[in-house]
PDB file of C-alpha atoms in Angstrom:
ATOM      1  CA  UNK A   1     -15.468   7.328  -7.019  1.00 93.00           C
ATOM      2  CA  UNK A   2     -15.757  10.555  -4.676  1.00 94.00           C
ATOM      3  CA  UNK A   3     -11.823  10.265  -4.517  1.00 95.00           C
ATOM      4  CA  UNK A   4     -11.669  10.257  -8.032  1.00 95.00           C
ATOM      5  CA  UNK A   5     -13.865  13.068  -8.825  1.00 95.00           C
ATOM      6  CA  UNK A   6     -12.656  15.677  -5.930  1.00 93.00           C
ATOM      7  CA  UNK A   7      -8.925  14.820  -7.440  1.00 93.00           C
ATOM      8  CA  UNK A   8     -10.408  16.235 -11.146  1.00 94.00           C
ATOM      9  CA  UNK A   9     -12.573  18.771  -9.118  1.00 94.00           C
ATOM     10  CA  UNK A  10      -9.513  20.035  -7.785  1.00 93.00           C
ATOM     11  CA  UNK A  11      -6.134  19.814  -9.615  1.00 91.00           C
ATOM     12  CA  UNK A  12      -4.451  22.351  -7.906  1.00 92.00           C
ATOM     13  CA  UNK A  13      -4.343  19.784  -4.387  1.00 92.00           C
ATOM     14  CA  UNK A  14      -2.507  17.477  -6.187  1.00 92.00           C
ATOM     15  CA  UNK A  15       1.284  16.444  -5.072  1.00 93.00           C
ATOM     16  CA  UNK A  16       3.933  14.368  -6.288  1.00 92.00           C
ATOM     17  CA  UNK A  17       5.645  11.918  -4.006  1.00 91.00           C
ATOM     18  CA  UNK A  18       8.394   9.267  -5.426  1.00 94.00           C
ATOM     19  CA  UNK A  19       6.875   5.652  -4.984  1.00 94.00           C
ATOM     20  CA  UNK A  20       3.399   6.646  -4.979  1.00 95.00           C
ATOM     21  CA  UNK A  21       2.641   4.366  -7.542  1.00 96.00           C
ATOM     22  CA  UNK A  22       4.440   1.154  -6.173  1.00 97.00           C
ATOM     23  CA  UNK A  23       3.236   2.736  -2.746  1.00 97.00           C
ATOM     24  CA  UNK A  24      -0.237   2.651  -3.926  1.00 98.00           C
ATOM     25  CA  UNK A  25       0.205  -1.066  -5.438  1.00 98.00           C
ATOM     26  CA  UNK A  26       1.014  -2.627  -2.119  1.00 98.00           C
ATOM     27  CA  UNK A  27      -1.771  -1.346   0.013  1.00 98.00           C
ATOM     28  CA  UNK A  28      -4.154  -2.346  -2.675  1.00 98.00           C
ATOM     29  CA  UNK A  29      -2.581  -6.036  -2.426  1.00 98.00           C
ATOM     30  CA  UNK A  30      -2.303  -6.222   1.480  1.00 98.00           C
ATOM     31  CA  UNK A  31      -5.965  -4.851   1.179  1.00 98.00           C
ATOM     32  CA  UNK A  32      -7.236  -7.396  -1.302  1.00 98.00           C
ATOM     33  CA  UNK A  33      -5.453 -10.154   1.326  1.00 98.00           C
ATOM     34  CA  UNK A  34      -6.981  -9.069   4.405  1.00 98.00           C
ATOM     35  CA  UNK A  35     -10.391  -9.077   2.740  1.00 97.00           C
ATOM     36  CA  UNK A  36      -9.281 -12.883   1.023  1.00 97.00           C
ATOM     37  CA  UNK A  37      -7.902 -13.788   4.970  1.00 98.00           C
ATOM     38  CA  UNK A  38     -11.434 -12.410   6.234  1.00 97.00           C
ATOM     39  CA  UNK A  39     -13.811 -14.407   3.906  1.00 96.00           C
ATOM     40  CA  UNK A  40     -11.248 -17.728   3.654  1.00 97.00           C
ATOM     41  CA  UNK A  41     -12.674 -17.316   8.009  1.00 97.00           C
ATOM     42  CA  UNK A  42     -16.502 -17.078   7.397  1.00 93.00           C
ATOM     43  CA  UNK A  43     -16.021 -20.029   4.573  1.00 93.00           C
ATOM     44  CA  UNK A  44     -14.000 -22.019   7.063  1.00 95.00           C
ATOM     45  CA  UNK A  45     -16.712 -21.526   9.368  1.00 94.00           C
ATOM     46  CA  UNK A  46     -19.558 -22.324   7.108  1.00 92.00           C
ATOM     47  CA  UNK A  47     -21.484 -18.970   8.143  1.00 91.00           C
ATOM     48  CA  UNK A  48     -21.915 -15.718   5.717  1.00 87.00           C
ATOM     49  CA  UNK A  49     -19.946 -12.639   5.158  1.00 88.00           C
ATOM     50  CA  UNK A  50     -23.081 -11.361   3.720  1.00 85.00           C
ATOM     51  CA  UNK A  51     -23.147  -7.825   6.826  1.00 79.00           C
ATOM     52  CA  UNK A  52     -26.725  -7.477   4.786  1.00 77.00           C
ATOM     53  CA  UNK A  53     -27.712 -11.138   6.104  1.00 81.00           C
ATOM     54  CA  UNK A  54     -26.801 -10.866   9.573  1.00 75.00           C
ATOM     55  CA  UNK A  55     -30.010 -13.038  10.550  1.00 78.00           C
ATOM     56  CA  UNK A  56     -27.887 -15.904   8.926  1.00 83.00           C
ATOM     57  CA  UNK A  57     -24.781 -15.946  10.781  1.00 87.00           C
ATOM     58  CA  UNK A  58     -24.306 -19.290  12.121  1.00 89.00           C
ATOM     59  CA  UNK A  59     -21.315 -18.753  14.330  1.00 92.00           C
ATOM     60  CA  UNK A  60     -18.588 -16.438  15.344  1.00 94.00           C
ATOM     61  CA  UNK A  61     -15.306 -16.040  13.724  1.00 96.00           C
ATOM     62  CA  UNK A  62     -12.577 -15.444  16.399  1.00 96.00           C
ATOM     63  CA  UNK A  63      -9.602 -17.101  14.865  1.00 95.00           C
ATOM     64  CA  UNK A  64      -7.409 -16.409  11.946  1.00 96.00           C
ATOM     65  CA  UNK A  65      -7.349 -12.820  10.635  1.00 97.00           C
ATOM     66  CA  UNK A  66      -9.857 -11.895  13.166  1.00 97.00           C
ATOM     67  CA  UNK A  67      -8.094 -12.406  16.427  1.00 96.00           C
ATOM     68  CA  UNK A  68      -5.889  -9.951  15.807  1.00 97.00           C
ATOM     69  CA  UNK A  69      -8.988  -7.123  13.793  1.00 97.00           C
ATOM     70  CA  UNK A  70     -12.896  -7.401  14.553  1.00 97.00           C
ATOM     71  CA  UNK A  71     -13.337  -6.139  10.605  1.00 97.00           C
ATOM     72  CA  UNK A  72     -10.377  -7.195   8.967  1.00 97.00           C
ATOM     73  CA  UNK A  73     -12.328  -7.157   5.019  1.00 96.00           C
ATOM     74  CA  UNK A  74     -13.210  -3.062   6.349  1.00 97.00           C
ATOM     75  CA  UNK A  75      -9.708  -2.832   7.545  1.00 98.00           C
ATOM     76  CA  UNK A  76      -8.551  -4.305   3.985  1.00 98.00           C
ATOM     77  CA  UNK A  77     -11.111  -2.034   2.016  1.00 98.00           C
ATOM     78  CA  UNK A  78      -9.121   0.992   4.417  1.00 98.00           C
ATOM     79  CA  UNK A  79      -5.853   0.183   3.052  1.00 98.00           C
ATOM     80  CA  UNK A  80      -7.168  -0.123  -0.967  1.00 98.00           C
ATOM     81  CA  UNK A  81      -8.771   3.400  -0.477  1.00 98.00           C
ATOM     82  CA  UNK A  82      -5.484   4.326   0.698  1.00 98.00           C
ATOM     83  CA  UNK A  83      -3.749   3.073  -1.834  1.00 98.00           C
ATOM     84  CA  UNK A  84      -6.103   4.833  -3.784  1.00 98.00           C
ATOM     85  CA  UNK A  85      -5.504   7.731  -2.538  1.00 97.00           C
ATOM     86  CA  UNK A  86      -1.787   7.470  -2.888  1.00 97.00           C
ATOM     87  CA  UNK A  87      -2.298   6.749  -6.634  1.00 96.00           C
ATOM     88  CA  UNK A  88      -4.645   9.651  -7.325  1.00 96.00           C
ATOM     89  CA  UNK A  89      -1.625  12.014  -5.029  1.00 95.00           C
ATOM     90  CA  UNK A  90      -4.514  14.262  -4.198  1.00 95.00           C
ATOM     91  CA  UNK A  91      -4.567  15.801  -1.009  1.00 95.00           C
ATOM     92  CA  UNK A  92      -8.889  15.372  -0.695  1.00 95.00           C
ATOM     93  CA  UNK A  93      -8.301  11.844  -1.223  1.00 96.00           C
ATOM     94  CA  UNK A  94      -6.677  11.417   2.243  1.00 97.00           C
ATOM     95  CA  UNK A  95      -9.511  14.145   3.932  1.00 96.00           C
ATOM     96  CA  UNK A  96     -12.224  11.383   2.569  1.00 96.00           C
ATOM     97  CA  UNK A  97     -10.752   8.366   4.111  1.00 97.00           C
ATOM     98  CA  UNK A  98     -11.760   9.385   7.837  1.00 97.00           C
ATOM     99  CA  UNK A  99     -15.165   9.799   6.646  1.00 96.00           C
ATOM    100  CA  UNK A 100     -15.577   7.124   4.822  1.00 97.00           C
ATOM    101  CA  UNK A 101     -14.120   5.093   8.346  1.00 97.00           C
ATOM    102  CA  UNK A 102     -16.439   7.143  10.295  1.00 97.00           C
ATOM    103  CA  UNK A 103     -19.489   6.510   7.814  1.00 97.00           C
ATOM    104  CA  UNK A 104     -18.785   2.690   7.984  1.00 97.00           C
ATOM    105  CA  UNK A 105     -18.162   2.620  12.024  1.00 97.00           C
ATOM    106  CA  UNK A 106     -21.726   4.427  12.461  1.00 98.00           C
ATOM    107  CA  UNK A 107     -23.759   2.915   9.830  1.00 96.00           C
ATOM    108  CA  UNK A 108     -22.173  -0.528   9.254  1.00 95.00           C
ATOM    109  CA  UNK A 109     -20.146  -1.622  12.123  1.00 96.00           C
ATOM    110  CA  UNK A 110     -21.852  -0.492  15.062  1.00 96.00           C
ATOM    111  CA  UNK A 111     -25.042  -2.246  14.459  1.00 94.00           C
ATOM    112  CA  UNK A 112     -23.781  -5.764  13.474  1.00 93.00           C
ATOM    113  CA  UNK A 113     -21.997  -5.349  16.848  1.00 95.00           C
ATOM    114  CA  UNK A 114     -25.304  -4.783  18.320  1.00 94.00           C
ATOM    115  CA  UNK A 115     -27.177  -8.075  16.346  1.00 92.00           C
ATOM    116  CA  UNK A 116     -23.736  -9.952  17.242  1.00 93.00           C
ATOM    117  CA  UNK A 117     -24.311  -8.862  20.758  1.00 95.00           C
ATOM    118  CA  UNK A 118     -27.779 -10.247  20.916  1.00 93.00           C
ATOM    119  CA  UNK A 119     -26.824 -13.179  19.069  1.00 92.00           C
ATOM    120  CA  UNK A 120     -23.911 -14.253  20.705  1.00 95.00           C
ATOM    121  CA  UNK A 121     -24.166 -12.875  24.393  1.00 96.00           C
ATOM    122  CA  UNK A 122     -21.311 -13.220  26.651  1.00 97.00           C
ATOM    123  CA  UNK A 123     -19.222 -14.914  24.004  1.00 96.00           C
ATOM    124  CA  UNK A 124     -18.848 -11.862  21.984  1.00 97.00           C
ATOM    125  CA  UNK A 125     -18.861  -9.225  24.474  1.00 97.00           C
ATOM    126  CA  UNK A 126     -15.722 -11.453  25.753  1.00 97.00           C
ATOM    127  CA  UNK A 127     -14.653 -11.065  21.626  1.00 98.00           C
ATOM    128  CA  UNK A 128     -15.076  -7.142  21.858  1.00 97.00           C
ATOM    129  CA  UNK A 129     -12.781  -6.919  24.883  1.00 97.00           C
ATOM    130  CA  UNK A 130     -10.115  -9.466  23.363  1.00 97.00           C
ATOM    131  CA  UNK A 131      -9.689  -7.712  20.027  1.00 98.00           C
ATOM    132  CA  UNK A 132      -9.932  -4.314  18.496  1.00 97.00           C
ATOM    133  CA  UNK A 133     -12.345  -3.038  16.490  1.00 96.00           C
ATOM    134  CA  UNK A 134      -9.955  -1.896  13.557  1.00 94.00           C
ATOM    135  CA  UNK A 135      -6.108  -2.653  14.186  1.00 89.00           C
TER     136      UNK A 135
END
């Protein structure tokens, strides 16, 4: 939504780039399957995806989508904002996406890592030198 509304806040910052649209389309769609890969993981697993329910997580997910990205679904909603972006061709479209990874590192990320850590012990702080955070 803040995407949206800077891109009719500001016309001028708008470009035009040959693809965009088909551009756009494919990031939404790798997007949508990272999040599908991520979930398909917790289901396999029988614990939740629910990061509001982090009391309830039953196990760790290491395999599939997530031995290669610690937040693949955050990764996935990454690439649909960027696809966004690349639909909307507005320049304070791409300025928003760091924030929006910074916002979701500080406030979201960071402190499941620290409930995972207490959960999990030694298990995941071998997890969180394996793989990457992002990509």
């Amino acid at each position: 939504a803040a995407m949206y509304g800077v891109s009719k806040m500001v016309p001028a910052l708008t470009f035009s780039l040959n693809g965009s649209t088909v551009l756009a389309v494919a990031l939404g769609v790798v997007g949508l399957s990272l999040g599908i890969m991520g979930l398909t993981q917790f289901r396999i697993a029988q614990t939740t995806p629910n990061p509001q329910a982090l009391e309830k997580v039953s196990s760790l997910v290491t395999s599939g989508v997530y031995q290669y990205s610690r937040n693949p679904m955050y990764v996935g909603l990454v690439l649909i904002l960027l696809g966004w972006a690349f639909y909307l061709s507005h320049f304070l479209a791409f300025v928003l996406l760091p924030i929006f990874i910074l916002y979701m590192t500080r406030f979201q990320i960071q402190p499941e890592e620290r409930m995972m850590a207490q959960k999990f012990g030694k298990i995941y702080q071998d997890y969180l030198n394996k793989v990457r955070r992002w990509i």
